[in-house]
PDB file of C-alpha atoms in Angstrom:
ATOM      1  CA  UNK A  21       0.000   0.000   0.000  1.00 86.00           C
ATOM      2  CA  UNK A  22       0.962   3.451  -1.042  1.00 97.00           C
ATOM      3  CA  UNK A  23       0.248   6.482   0.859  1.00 98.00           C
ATOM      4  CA  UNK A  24      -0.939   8.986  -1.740  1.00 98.00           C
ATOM      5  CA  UNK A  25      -0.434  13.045  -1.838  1.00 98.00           C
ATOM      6  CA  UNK A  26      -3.915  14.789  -1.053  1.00 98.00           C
ATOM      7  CA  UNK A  27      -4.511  17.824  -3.528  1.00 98.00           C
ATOM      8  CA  UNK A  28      -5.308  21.365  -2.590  1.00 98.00           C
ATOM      9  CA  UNK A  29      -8.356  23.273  -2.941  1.00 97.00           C
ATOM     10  CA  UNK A  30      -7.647  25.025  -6.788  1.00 97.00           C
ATOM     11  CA  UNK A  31      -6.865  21.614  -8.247  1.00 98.00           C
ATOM     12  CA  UNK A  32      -9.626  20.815 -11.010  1.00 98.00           C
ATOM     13  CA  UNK A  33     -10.409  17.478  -9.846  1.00 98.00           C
ATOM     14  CA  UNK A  34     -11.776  18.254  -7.007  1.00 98.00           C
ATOM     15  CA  UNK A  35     -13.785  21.030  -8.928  1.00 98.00           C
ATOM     16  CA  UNK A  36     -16.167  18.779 -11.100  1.00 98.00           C
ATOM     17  CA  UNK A  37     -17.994  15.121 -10.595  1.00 98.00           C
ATOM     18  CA  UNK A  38     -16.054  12.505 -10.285  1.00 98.00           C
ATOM     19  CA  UNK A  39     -17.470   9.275 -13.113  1.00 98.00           C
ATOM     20  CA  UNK A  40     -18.820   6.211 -12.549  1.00 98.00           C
ATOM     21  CA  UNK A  41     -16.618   3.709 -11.677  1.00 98.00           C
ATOM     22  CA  UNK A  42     -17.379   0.747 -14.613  1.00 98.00           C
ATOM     23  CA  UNK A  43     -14.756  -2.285 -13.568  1.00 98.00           C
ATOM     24  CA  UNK A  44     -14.332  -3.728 -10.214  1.00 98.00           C
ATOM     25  CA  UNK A  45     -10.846  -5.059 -11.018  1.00 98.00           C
ATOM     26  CA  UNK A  46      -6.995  -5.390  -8.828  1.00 98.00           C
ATOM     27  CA  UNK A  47      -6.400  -1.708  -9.901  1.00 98.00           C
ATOM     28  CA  UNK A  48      -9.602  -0.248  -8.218  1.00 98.00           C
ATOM     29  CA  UNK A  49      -8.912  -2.714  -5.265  1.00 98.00           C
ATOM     30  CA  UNK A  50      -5.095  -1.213  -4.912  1.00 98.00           C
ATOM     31  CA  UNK A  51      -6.582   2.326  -5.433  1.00 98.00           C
ATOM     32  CA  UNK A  52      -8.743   1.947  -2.340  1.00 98.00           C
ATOM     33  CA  UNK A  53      -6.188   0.361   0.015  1.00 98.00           C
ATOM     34  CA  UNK A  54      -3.777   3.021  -1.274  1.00 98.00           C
ATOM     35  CA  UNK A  55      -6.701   5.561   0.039  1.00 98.00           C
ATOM     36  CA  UNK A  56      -7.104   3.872   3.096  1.00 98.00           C
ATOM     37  CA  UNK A  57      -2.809   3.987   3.779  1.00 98.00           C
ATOM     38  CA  UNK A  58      -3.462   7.560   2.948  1.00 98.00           C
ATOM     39  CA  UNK A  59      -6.173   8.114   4.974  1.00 98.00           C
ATOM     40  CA  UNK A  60      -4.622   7.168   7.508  1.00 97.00           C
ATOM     41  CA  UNK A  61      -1.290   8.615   7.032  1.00 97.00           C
ATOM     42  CA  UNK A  62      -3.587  12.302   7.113  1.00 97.00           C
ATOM     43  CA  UNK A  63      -5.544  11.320  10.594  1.00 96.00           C
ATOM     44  CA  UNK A  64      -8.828  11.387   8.771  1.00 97.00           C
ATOM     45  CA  UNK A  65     -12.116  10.285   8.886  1.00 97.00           C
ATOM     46  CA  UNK A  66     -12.882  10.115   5.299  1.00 98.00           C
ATOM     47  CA  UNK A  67     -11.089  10.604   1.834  1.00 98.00           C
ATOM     48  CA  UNK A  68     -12.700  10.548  -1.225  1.00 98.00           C
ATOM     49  CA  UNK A  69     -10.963   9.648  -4.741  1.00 98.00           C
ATOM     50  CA  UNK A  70     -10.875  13.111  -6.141  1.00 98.00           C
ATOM     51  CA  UNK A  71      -8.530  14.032  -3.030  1.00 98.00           C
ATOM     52  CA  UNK A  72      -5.830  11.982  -4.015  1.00 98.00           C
ATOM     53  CA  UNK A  73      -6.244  13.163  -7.962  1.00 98.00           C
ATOM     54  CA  UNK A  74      -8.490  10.442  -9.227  1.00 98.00           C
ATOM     55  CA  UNK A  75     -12.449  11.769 -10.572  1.00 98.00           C
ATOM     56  CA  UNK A  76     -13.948   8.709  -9.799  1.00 98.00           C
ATOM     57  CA  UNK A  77     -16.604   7.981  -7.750  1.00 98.00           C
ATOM     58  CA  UNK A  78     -15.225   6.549  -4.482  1.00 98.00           C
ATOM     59  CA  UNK A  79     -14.558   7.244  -0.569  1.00 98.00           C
ATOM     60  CA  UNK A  80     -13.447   5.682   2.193  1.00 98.00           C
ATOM     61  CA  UNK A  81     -14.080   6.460   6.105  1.00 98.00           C
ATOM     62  CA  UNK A  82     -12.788   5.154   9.632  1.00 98.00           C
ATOM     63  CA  UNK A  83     -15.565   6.424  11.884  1.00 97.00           C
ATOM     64  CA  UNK A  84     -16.685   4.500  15.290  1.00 96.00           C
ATOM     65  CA  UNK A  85     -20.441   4.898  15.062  1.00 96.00           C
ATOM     66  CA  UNK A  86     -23.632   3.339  16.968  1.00 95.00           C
ATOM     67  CA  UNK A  87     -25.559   2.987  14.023  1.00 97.00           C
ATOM     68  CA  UNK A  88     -24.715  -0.841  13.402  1.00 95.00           C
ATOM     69  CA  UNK A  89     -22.234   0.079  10.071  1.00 96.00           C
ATOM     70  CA  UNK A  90     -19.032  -0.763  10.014  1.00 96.00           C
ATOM     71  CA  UNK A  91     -16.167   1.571  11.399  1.00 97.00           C
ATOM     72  CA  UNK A  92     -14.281   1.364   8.549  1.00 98.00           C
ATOM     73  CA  UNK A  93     -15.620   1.202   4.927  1.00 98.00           C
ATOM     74  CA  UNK A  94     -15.696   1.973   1.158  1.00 98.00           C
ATOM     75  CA  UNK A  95     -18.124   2.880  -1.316  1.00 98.00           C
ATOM     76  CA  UNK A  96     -18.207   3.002  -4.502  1.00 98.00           C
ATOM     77  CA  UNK A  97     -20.837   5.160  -6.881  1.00 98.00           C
ATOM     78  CA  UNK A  98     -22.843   5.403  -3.802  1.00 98.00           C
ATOM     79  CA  UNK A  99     -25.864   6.908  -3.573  1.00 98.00           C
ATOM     80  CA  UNK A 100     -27.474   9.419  -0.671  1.00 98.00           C
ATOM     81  CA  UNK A 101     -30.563   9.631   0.762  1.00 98.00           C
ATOM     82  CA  UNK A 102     -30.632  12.469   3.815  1.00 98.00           C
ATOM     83  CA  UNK A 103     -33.195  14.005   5.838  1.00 97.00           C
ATOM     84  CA  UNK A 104     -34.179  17.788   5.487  1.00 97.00           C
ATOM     85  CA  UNK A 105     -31.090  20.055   7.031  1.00 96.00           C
ATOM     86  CA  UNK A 106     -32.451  22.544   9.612  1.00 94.00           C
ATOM     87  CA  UNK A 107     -32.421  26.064   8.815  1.00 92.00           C
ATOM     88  CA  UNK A 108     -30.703  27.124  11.925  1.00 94.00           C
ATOM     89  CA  UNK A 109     -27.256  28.413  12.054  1.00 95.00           C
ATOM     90  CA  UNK A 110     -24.100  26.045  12.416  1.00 96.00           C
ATOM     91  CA  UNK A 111     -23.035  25.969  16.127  1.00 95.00           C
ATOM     92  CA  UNK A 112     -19.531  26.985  15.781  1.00 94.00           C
ATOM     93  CA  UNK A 113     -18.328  24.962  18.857  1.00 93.00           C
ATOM     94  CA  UNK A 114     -20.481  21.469  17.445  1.00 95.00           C
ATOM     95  CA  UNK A 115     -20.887  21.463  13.866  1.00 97.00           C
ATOM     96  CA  UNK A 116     -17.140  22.567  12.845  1.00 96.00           C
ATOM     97  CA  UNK A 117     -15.821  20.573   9.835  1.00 97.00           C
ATOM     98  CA  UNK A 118     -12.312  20.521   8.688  1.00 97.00           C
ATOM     99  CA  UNK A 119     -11.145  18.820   5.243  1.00 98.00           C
ATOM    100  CA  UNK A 120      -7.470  17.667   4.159  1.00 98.00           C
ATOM    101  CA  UNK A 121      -8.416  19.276   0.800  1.00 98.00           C
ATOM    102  CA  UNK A 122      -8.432  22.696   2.856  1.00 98.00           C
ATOM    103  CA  UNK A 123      -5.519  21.934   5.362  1.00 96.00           C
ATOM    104  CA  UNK A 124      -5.440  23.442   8.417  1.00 91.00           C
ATOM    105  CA  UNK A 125      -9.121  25.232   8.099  1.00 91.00           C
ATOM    106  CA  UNK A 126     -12.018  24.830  10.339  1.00 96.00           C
ATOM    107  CA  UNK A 127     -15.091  26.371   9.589  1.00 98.00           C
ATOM    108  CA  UNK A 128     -19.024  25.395  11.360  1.00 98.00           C
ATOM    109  CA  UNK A 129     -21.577  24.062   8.490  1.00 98.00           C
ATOM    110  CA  UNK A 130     -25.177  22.462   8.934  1.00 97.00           C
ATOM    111  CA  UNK A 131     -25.948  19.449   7.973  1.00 98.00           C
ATOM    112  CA  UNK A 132     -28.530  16.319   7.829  1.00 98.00           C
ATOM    113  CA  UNK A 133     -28.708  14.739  10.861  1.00 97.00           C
ATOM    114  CA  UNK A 134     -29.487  11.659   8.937  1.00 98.00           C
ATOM    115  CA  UNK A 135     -28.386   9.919   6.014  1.00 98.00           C
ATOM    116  CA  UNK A 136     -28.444   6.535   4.078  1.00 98.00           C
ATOM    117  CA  UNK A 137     -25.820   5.358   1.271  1.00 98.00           C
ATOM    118  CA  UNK A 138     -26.292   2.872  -1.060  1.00 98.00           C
ATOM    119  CA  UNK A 139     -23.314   1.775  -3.151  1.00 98.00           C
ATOM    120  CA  UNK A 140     -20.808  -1.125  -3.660  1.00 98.00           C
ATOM    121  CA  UNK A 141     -17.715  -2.076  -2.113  1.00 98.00           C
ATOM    122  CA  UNK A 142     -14.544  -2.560  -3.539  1.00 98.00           C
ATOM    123  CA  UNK A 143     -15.568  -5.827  -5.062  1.00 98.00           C
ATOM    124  CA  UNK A 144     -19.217  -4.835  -6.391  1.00 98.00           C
ATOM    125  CA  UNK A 145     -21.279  -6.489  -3.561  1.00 98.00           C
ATOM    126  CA  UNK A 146     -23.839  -3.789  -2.302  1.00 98.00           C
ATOM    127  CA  UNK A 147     -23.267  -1.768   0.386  1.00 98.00           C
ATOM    128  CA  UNK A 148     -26.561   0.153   1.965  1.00 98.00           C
ATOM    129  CA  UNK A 149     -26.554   1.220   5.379  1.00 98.00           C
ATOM    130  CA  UNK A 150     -27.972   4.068   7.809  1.00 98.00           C
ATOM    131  CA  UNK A 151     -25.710   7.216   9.409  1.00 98.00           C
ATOM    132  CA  UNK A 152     -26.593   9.514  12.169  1.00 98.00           C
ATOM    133  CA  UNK A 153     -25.012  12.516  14.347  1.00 97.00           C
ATOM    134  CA  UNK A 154     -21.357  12.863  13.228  1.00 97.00           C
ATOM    135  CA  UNK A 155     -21.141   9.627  11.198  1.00 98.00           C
ATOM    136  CA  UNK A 156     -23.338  11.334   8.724  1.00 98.00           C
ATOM    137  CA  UNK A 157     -21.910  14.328   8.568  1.00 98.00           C
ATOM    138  CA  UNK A 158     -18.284  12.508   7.755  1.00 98.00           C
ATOM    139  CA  UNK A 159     -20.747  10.312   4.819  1.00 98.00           C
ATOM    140  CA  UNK A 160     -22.360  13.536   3.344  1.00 98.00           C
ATOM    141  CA  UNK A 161     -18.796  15.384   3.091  1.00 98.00           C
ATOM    142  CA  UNK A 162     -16.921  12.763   1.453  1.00 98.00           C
ATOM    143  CA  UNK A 163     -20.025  12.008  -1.191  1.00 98.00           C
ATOM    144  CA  UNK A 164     -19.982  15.774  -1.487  1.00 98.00           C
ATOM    145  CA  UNK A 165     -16.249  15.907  -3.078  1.00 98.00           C
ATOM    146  CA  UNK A 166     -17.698  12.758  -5.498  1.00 98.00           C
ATOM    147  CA  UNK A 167     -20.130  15.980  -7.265  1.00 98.00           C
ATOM    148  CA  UNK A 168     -16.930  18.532  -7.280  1.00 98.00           C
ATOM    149  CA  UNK A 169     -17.897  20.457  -4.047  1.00 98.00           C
ATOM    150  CA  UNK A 170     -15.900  20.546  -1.144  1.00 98.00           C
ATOM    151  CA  UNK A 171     -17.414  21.540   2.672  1.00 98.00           C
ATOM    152  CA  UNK A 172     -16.198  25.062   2.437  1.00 97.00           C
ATOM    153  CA  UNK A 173     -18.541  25.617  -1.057  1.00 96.00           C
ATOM    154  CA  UNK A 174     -21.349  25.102   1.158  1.00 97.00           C
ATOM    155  CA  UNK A 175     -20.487  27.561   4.308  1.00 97.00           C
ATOM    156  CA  UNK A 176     -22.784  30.745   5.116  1.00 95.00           C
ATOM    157  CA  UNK A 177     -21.267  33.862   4.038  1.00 94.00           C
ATOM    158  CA  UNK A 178     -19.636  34.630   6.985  1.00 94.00           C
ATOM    159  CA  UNK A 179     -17.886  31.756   7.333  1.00 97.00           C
ATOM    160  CA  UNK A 180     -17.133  31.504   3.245  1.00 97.00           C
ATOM    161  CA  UNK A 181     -15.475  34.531   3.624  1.00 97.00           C
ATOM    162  CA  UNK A 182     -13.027  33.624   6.163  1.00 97.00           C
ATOM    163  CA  UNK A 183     -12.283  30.702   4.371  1.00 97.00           C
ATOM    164  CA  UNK A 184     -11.299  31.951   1.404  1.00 97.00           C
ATOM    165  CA  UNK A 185      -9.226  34.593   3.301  1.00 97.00           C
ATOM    166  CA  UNK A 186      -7.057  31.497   4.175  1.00 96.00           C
ATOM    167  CA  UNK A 187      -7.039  30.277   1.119  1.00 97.00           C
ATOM    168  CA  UNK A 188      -5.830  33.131  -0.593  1.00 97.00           C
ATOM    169  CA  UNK A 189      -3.383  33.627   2.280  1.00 96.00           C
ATOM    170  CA  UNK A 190      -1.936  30.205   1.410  1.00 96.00           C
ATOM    171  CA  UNK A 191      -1.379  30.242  -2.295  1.00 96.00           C
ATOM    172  CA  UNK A 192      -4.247  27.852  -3.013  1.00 97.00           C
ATOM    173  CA  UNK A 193      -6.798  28.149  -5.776  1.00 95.00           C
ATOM    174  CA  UNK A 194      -4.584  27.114  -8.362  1.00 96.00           C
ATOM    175  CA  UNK A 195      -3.680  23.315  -9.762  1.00 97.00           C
ATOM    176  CA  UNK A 196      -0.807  21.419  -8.781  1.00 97.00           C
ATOM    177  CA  UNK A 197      -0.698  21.422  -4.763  1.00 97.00           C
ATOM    178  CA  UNK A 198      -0.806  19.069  -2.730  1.00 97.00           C
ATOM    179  CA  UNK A 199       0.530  17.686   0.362  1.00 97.00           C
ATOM    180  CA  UNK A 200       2.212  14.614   1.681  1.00 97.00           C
ATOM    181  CA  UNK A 201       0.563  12.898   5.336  1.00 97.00           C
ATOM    182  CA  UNK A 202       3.146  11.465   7.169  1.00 93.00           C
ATOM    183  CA  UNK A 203       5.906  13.986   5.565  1.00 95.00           C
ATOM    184  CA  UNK A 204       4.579  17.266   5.430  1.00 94.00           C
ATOM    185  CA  UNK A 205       3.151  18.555   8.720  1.00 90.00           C
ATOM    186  CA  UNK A 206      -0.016  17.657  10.005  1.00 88.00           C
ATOM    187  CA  UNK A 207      -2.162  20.346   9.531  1.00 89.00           C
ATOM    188  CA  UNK A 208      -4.849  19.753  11.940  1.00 87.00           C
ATOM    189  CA  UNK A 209      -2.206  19.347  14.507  1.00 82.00           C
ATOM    190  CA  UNK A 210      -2.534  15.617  15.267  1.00 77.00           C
TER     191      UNK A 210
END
């Protein structure tokens, strides 16, 4: 298994939807171990393919949950199902999400508090399950990078505005950067 560099906000892949995975083959199987290594590697919960430079329609996640799924998983062209998201503002000290697309930033979002994904594993047996609280939150942000958006595209003025102060401040917006887990520094401080 390879740990894999994780691309920067700016890089067009992560920009547009991700296709349809057609063959459940040895390279798709290495791909997703490779994501899982890099996963990993970053501290994250989730990692979709478009992080690591591919546009197809995968994710992984390593989330404890008490809603009977397993804590660690893959799917592949999955579909979502959620439940309405309330139109009250984002708690900033509960509903902060971070991404290793947009190191280092932390910004509060609302989301479902409930979602179900349908899909395959790496193999092409079916994979359907339920998500609440947190778990669903980590489901609905990976699947979101699978349609070209990342969590900050969806963040209330305010907080959009902040984040793309950082980004700016870093250099990002613009293809080619990435960065390396377990080389470069952690930067969500783990």
């Amino acid at each position: 298994m390879t740990v894999l560099p994780i691309t920067i906000w700016g890089e067009p892949v992560l920009h547009r939807r991700a296709a349809e995975v057609e063959v459940f083959d040895d390279e798709l199987r290495t791909l997703i171990a490779d994501m899982f290594e890099t996963n990993d590697a970053a501290n994250g919960v989730g990692l979709a393919a478009p992080q690591v430079g591919v546009g197809k329609r995968i994710f992984v996640y390593k989330f404890a949950n008490e809603d009977g799924a397993p804590p660690v998983g893959v799917l592949v062209n999955p579909v979502l199902t959620l439940s309405k998201v309330s139109g009250a503002l984002p708690d900033p000290d509960e509903e902060e999400e971070g991404c290793l697309s947009f190191p280092g930033g932390q910004f509060p979002l609302k989301r479902a508090e409930w979602a179900r994904v349908q899909g395959f594993d790496g193999h092409g047996q079916p994979v359907d399950f339920e998500a609440t609280g947190w778990f669903a939150r980590v489901i609905q942000h990976e699947y979101d990078h699978l349609d070209g958006k990342l969590y900050v595209n969806r963040l209330l003025d305010r907080y959009s505005r902040k984040a793309m102060k950082l980004a700016k401040k870093s250099g990002w917006g613009v293809p080619g950067l990435t960065w390396m887990p377990g080389v470069d520094p952690d930067p969500f401080g783990h």
